[in-house]
XYZ file of C-alpha atoms in Angstrom:
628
model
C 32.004 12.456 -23.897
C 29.990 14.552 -21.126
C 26.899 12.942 -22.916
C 27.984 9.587 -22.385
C 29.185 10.461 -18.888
C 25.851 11.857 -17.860
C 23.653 8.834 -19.507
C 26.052 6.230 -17.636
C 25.180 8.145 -14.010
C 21.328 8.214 -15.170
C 22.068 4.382 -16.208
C 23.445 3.620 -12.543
C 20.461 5.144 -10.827
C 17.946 3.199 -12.918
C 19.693 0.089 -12.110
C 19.928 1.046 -8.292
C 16.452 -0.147 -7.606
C 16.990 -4.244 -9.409
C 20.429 -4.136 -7.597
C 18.098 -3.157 -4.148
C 15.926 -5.445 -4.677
C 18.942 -8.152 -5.590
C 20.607 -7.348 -2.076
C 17.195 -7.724 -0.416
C 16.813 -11.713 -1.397
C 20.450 -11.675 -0.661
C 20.306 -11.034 2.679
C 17.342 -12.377 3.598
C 18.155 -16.063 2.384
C 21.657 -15.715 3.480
C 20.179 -15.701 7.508
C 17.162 -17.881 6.221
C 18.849 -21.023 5.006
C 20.254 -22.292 8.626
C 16.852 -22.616 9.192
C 15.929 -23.902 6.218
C 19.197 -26.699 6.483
C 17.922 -27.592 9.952
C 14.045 -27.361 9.837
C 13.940 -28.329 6.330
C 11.809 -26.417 3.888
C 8.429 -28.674 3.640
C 8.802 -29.051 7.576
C 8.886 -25.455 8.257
C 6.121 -24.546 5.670
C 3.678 -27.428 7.093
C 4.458 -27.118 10.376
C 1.044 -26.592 12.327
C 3.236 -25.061 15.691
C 4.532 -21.763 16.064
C 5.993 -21.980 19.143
C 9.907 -20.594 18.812
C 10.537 -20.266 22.787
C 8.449 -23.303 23.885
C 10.849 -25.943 26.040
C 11.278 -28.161 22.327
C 11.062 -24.785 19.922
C 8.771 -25.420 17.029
C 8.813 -23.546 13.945
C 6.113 -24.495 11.461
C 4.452 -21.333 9.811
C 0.996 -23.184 8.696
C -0.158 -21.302 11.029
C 0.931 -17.843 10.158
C 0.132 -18.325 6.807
C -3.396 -19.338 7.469
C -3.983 -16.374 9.161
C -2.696 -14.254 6.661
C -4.533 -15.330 4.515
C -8.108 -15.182 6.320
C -7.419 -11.636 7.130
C -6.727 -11.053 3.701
C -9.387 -12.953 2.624
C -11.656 -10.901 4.829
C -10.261 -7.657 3.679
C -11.221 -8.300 0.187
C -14.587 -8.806 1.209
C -14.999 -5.596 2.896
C -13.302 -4.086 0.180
C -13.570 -5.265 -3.094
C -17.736 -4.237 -3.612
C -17.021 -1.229 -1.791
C -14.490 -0.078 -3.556
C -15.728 -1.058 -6.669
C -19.091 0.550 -6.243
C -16.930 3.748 -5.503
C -14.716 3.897 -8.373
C -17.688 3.456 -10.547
C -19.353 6.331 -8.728
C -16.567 8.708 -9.189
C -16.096 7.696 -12.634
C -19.604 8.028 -14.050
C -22.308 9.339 -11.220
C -20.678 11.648 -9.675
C -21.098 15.413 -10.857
C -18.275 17.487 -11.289
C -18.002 19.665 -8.345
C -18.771 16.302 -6.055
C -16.313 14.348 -7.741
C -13.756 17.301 -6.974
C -14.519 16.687 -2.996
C -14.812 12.619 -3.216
C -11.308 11.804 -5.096
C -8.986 13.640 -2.684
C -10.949 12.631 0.118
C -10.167 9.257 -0.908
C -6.662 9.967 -1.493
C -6.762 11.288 2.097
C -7.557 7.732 3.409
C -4.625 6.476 1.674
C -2.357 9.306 3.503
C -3.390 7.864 6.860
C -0.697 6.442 8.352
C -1.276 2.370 9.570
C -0.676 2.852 13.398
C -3.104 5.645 13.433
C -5.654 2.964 11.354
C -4.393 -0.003 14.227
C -4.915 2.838 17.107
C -8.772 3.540 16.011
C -8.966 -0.160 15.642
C -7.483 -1.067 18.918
C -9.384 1.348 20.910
C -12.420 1.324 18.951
C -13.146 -1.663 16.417
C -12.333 -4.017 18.933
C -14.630 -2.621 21.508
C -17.430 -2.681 19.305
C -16.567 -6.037 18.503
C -16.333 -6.945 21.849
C -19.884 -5.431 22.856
C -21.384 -6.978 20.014
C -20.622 -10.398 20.075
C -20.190 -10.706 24.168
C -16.739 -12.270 23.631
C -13.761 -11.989 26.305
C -12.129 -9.722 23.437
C -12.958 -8.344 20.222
C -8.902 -8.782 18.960
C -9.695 -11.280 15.869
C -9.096 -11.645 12.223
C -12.635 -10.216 11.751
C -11.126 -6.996 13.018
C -8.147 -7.528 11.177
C -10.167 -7.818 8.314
C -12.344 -4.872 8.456
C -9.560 -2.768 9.258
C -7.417 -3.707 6.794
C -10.444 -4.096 3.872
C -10.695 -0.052 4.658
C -6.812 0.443 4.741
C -7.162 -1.593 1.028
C -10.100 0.646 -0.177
C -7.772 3.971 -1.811
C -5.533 1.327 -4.240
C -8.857 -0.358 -5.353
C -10.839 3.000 -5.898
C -7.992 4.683 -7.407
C -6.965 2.065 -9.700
C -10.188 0.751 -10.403
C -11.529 4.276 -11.484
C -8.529 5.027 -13.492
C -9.062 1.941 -15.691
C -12.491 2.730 -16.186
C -11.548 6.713 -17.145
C -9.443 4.715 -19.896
C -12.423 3.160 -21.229
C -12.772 5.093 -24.768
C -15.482 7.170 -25.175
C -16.639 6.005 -28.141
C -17.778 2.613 -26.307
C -19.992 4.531 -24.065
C -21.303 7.060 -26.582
C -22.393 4.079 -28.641
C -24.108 1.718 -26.388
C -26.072 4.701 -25.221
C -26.721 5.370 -28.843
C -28.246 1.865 -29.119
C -30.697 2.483 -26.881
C -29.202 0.715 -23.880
C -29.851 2.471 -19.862
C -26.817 4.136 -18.318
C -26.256 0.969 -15.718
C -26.657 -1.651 -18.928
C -23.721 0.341 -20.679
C -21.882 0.623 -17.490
C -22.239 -2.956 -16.371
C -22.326 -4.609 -20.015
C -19.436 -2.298 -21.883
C -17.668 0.078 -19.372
C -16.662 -2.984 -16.329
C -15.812 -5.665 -18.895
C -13.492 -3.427 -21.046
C -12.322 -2.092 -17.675
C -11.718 -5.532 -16.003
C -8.107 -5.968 -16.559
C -7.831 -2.875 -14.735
C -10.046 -3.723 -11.975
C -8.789 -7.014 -11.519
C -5.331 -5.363 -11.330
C -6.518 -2.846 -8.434
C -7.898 -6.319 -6.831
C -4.509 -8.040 -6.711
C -2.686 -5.033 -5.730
C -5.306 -4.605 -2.682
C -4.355 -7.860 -2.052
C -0.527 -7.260 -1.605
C -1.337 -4.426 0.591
C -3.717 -6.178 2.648
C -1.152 -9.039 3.286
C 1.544 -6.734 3.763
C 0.556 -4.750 6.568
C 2.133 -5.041 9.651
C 1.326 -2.523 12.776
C -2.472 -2.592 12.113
C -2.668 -6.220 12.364
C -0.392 -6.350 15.599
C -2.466 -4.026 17.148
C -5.911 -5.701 16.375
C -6.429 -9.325 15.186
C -5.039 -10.707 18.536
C -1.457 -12.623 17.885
C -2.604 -15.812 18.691
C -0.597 -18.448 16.616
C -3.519 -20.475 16.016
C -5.875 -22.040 13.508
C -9.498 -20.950 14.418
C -11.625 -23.910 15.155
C -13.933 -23.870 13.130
C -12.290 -22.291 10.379
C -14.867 -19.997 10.037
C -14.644 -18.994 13.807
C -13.947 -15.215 12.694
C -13.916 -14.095 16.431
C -11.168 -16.030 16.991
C -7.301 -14.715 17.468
C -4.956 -15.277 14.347
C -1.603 -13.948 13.795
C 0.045 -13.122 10.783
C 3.384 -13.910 9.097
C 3.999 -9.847 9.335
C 3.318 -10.008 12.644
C 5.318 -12.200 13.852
C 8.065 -10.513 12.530
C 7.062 -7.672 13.934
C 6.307 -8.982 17.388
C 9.491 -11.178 17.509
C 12.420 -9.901 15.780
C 13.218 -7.299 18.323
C 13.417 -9.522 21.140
C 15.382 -12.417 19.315
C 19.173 -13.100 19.556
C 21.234 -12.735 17.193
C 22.450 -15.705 15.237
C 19.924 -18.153 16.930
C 17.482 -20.372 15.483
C 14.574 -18.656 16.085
C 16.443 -15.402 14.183
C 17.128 -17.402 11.372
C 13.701 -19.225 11.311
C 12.221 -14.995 11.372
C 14.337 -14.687 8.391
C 12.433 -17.840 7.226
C 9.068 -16.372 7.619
C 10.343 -13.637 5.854
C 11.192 -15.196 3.096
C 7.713 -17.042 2.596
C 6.028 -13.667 3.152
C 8.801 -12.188 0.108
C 7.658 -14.704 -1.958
C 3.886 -14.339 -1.469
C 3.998 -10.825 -1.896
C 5.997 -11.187 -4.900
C 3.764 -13.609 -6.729
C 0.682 -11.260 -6.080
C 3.164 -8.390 -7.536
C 3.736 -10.000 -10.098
C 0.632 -11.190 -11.404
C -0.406 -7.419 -11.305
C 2.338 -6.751 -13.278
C 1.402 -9.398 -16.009
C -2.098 -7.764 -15.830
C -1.082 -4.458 -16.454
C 1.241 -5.489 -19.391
C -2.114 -7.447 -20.950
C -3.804 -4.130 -20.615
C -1.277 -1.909 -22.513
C -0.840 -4.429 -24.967
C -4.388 -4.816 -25.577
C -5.053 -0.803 -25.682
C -1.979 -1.180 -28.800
C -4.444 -4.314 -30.321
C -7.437 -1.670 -30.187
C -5.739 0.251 -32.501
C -4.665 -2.349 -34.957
C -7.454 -4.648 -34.709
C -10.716 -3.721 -32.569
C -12.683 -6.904 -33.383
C -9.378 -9.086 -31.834
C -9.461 -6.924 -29.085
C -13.357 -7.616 -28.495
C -12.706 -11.334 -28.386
C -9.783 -10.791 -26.171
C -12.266 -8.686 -23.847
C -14.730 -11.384 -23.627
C -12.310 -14.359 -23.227
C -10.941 -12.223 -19.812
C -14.492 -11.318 -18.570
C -15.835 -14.947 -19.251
C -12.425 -16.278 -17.514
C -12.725 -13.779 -14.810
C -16.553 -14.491 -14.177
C -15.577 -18.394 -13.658
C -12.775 -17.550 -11.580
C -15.270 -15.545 -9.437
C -17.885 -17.707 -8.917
C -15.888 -20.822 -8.387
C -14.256 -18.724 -5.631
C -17.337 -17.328 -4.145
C -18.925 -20.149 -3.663
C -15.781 -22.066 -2.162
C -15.463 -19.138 -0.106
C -19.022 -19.364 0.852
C -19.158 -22.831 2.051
C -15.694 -21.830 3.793
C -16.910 -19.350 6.169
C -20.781 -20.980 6.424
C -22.534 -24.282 7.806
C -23.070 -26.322 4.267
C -27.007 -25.811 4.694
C -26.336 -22.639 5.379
C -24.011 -22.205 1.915
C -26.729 -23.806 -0.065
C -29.592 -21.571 1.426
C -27.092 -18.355 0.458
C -25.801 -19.771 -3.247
C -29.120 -20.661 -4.354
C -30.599 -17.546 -3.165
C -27.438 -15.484 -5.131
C -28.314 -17.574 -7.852
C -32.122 -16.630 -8.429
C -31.098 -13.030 -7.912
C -28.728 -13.210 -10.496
C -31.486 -15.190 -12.926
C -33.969 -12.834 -12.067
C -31.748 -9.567 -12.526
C -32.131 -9.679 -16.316
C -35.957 -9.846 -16.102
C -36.562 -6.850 -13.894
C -37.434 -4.078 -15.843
C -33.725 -1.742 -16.970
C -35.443 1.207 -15.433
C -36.173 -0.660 -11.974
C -32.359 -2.524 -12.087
C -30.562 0.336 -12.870
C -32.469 2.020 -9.796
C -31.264 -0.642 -7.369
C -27.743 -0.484 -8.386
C -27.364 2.951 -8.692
C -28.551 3.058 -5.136
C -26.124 0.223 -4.270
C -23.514 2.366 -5.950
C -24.416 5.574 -3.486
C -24.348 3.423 -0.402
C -20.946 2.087 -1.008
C -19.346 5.628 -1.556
C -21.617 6.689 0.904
C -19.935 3.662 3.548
C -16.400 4.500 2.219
C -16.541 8.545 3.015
C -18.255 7.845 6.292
C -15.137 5.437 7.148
C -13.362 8.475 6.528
C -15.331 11.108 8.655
C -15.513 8.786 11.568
C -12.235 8.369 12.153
C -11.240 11.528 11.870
C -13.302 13.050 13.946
C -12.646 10.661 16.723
C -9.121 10.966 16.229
C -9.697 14.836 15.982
C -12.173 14.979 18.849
C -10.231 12.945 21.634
C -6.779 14.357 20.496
C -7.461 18.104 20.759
C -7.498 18.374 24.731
C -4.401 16.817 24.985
C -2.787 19.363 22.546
C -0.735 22.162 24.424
C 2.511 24.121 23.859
C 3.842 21.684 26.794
C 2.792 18.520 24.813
C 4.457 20.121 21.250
C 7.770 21.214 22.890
C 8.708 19.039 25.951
C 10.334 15.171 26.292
C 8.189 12.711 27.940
C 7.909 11.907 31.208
C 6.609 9.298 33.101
C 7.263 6.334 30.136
C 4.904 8.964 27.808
C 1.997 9.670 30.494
C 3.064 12.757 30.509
C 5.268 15.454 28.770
C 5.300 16.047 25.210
C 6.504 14.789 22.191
C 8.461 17.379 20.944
C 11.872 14.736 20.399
C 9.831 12.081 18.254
C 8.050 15.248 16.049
C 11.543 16.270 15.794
C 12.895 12.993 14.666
C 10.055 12.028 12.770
C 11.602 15.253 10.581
C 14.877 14.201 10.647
C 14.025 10.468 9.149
C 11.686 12.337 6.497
C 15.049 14.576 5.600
C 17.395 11.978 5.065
C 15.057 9.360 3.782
C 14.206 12.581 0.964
C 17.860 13.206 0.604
C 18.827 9.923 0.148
C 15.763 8.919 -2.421
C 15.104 11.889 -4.555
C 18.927 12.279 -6.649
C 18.227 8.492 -7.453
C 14.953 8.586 -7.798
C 14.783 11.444 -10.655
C 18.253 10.127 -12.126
C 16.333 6.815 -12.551
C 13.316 8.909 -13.932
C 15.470 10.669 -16.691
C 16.685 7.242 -17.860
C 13.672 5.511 -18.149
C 11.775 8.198 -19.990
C 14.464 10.503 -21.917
C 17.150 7.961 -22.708
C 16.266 4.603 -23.556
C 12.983 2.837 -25.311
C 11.485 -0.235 -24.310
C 13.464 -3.427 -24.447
C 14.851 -6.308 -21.963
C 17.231 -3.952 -20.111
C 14.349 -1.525 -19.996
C 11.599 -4.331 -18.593
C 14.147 -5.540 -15.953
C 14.634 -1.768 -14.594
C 10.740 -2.002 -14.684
C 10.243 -5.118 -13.283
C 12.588 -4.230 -10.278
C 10.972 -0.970 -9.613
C 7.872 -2.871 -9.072
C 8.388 -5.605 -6.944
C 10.817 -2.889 -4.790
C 6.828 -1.226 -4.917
C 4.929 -3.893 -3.726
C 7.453 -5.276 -0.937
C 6.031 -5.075 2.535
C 7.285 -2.386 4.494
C 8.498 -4.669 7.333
C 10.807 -6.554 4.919
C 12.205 -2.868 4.280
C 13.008 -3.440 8.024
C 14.174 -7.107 8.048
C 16.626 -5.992 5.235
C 17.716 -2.646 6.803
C 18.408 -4.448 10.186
C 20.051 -7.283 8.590
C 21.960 -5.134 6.454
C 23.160 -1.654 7.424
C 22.405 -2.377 11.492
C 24.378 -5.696 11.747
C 26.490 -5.995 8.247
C 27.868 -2.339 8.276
C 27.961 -2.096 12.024
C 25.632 1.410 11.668
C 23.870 0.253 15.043
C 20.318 0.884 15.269
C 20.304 4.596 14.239
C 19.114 7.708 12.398
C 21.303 7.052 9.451
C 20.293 3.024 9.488
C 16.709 4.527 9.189
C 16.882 7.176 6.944
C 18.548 4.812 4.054
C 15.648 1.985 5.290
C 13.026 4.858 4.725
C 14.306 6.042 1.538
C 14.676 2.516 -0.206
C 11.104 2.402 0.397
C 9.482 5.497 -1.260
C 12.593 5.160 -3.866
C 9.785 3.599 -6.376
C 7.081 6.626 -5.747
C 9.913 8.839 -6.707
C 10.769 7.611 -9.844
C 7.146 6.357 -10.827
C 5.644 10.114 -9.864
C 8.299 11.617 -12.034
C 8.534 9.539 -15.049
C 4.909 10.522 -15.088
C 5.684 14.106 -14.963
C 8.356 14.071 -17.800
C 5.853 12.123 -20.010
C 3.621 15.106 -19.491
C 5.590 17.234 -21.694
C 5.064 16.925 -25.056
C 7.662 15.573 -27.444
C 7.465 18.772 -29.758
C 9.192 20.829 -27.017
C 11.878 18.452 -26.986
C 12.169 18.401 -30.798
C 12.151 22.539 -30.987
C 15.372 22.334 -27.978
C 17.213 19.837 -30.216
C 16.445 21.655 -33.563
C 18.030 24.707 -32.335
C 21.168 23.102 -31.502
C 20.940 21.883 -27.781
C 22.046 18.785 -26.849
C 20.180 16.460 -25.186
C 21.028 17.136 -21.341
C 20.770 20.744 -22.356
C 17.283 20.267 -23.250
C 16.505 18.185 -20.351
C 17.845 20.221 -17.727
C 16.351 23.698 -19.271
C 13.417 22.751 -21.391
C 12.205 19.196 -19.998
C 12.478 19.606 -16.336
C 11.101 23.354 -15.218
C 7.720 22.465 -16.927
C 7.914 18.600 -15.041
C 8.847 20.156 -11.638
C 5.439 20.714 -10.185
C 4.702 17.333 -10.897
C 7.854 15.880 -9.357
C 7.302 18.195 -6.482
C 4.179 15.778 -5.945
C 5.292 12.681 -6.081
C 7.799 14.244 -3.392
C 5.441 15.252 -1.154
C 3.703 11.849 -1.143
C 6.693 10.045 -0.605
C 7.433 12.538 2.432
C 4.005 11.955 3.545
C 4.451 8.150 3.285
C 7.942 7.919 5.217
C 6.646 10.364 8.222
C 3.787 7.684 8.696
C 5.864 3.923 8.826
C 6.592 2.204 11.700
C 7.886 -0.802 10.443
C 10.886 0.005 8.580
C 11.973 2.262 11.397
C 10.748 -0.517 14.100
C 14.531 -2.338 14.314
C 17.157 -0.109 12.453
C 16.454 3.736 14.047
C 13.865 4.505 16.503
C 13.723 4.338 20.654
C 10.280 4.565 22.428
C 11.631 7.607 24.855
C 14.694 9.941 24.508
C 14.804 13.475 26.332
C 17.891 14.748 23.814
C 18.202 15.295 20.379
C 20.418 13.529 18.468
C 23.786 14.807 17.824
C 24.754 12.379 15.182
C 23.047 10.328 12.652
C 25.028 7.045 14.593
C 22.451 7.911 17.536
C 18.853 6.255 17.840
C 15.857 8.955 17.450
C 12.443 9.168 18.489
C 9.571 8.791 16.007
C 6.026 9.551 16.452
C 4.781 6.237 15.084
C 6.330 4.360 17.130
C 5.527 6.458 20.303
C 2.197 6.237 19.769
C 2.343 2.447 18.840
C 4.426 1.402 22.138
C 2.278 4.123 24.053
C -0.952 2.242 22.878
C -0.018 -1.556 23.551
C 2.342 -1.173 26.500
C 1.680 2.046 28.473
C -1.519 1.772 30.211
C -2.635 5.303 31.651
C -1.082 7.036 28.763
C -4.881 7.530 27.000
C -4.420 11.402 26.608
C -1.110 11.303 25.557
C -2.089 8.507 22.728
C -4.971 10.177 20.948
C -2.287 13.501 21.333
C 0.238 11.674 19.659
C -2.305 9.984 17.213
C -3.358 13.979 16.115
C -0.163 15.460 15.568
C 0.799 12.387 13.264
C -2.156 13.097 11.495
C -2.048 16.337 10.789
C 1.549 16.386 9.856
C 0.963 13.156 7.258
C -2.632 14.341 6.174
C -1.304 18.131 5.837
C 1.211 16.653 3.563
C -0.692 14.792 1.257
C -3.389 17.978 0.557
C -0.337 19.861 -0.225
C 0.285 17.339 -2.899
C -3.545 17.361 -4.079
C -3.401 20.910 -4.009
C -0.062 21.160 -5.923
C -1.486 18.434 -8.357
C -4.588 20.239 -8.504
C -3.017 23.738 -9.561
C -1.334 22.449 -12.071
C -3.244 20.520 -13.717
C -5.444 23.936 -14.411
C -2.341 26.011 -15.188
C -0.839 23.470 -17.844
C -1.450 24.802 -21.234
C 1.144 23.270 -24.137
């Protein structure tokens, strides 16, 4: 009976996230179809105006999603080769003690958070851009798309060089054997058995790349426009998430234009969950084609080259559509014929001298990516360290944030991370248990699955659509610190239970089998032989989600946070201060507040980058200690 009891809470929690993700569509169509009724659906997805507070309100999103997708059709290009070249650099140049430095430094690039990414690129990028190109400003999707190519760069790398450490090493061993260079076996048998997995890391760059929402606001300008020419990329563009961002604060309640936000977000829902999806299909063909390798390796070489020869025509169809996209057509020939003879020429350069020029290609990108990394820290670091005092740590603002401290948004940046932990952690390792202690694969199983990803790879500023929809106007919490923290924890809810499902798959089966031999039953050997052993790894995967909620804005942007507060709260009903979003409003609407932002910008570094090399360090020190 206590069994049963025990596996029907464990069932509960594993269902929480498809029953999340249920109330999310839920919500969000129920204030989207008014707009939908009155606009009509084809009107309001072709509509070529934006233009919700105009004399006759328009409210056709062409243009938003144009611009999404040029920025993240620019990311990709920043990012893809780059992070390609440094997955396979990490993964097979790299000596040991360098590849120790270059992993967690990448890691670290995921940890910063995206209004620290949209304040280097407001200040910075778009000053360059500026200079460069002599324009009246350098906000444009170019700069959206650099920015958010190097905010896409840590999923790529990560994923990307995890597929290719799955690559057996019998495959490598043997091509090497045959007499082939080390850049013919990488690029001939490690990439194309790897390219499920990189094309996975691809899409899922993708979905972060489109859902971003602060870094674009900050940088690619907000214009609801079209470039003319298309391939103008100094020209403004706004976004479908920022839009929502931009607009949904301001809007009232119940009007139109708040129903035709809810609109947008829908589109953006079902983008993002299309691109989520199709990751997920690719990751299923790649388990299911590691369980072929073991029943039948020559069907699983046939399935290999079917993908790479698909993938390579998907790829060159959409480079050179891309190409004559973004160039002049005389231009576009010049550039495809020239890629062309490189690539019919590549195969009659001598291996020695090709495997030269791409390992050096190889160098450079990792070389570009950790450089990224170094220069934005150190002008973060550099700038931010006068303006750090005991004054600045433990005083309100003053003066809308010129001057003063910060010490109420570090405090309720805590406070958000507490509950938002509280909140996601019992469900999260409930839903963990379930999934890997209690039940095997199956439908029930691959729904739980399916909803834990899509709850993944849902844009953070639906997390705040949904909350403010939901908990700030349906449960009357108001826009406050409790409205937040259950906003927050929804969203690292899948890190939780991904991190440690990992970590209870880590310990063997035979320890299990010894517990229940001796007469244990089952939650008596998970709770004292499964989970001691698995709690340094779920400690991880709870630092990273801690790391992750301290640095959002925009799930906090409608449902908890005020720019300036001089109290603490004294009940979770009561709006907070957060450091995102002080340094966010302090960088687009406080002028004079420059010392104060890169201040701000520092301490919400170091807090979110302290917390992720606790993690690495804690993931580090145990993978050395664990001996079964």
């Amino acid at each position: 009976m206590k069994e049963t009891i025990i596996r029907s809470i464990w069932f509960f929690t594993a269902s929480f996230a498809v029953l999340a993700v249920f109330f999310i569509i839920f919500f969000l169509l129920r204030d989207a179809v008014p707009a939908f009724e009155s606009i009509g659906i084809w009107n309001f997805i072709s509509g070529s105006t934006w233009n919700p507070t105009g004399a006759e309100p328009a409210y056709g999103v062409y243009p938003l999603i144009v611009g999404t997708v040029l920025v993240t059709i620019g990311a990709m290009v920043v990012a893809v080769p780059l992070g390609i070249g440094s997955a396979l650099f990490i993964a097979e140049l790299a000596p040991y003690r360098l590849r120790l430095i270059a992993k967690p430094a990448i890691e670290l690039l995921a940890g910063i958070p995206s209004v620290v990414y949209g304040f280097f690129g407001l200040i910075v990028l778009t000053n360059w851009l500026r200079i460069s190109f002599d324009t009246p400003s350098g906000e444009s999707w170019l700069a959206g798309s650099i920015l958010l190519g190097v905010m896409a760069l840590p999923t790529i790398i990560s994923v990307s060089e995890d597929a290719l450490s799955m690559v057996p090493a019998a495959f490598k061993e043997g091509s090497l054997a045959l007499g082939a260079t080390h850049w013919q076996t990488i690029s001939r048998v490690l990439v194309p058995t790897a390219l499920s997995g990189i094309t996975a890391s691809i899409i899922l760059g993708m979905g972060r790349a489109i859902g971003e929402t602060m870094a674009v606001i900050m940088v690619c300008g907000n214009a609801a426009i079209i470039p003319d020419p298309i391939t103008n990329v100094l020209s403004p563009v706004r976004t479908l998430t920022g839009t929502l961002g931009i607009e949904i604060g301001e809007v009232a309640v119940g009007s139109m234009h708040y129903h035709a936000l809810f609109g947008v977000a829908v589109v953006l829902l079902v983008i993002t969950l299309i691109v989520n999806l199709a990751a997920v299909a690719i990751m299923k063909h790649i388990r299911s084609r590691q369980q072929a390798v073991s029943r039948a390796k020559k069907k699983s070489v046939m399935d290999s080259e079917n993908v790479r020869l698909a993938f390579r025509a998907v790829l060159v169809i959409a480079a050179v559509l891309f190409v004559f996209l973004l160039l002049p057509p005389a231009v576009a020939a010049a550039v495809i014929v020239l890629l062309a003879g490189i690539y019919f020429v590549r195969d009659r350069l001598p291996a020695k001298h090709s495997q030269s020029v791409a390992f050096a290609l190889i160098v450079l990108s990792i070389g570009l990516v950790l450089c990224a990394l170094v220069i934005i820290l150190s002008y973060i670091i550099v700038n931010g360290l006068p303006a750090i005092s005991w004054e600045f740590l433990t005083q309100p603002p003053r003066d809308l944030g010129r001057s003063g401290g910060i010490f109420p948004a570090i405090v309720g940046t805590l406070y958000l991370v507490a509950g938002a932990i509280a909140f996601a952690l019992p469900i999260g390792i409930g839903a963990a248990i379930y999934l890997s202690e209690y039940t095997r694969e199956g439908r029930i199983t691959g729904i739980i699955r399916t909803g834990i990803d899509l709850l993944n790879g849902m844009p953070s500023i639906v997390f705040g659509l949904f909350g403010f929809a939901f908990l700030v106007l349906f449960l009357n919490f108001g826009v406050s610190l409790l409205a937040g923290m259950i906003t927050l924890g929804l969203m690292i809810l899948p890190t939780v239970i991904r991190t440690t499902e990992e970590a209870l798959k880590n310990v063997p089966g035979s320890i299990r089998e010894g517990s229940l031999a001796l007469g244990a039953t089952k939650w008596q050997t998970i709770r004292r032989v499964v989970l001691p052993p698995a709690l340094p790894g779920i400690l991880t995967g709870t630092i990273l989600s801690i790391g992750r909620a301290a640095g959002e804005t925009a799930p906090i942007l409608f449902t908890a946070v005020v720019f300036s507060k001089r109290f603490l709260p004294t009940s979770v009903f009561e709006p907070v201060m957060a450091l995102p979003y002080h340094l966010f409003i302090l960088s687009t609407n406080v002028p004079g507040a420059q010392q104060n932002q890169y201040g701000t910008a520092l301490v919400l570094l170091i807090l979110v980058v302290a917390i992720y090399a606790i993690a690495i360090g804690v993931r580090s020190r145990y993978q050395k200690n664990m001996r079964w």
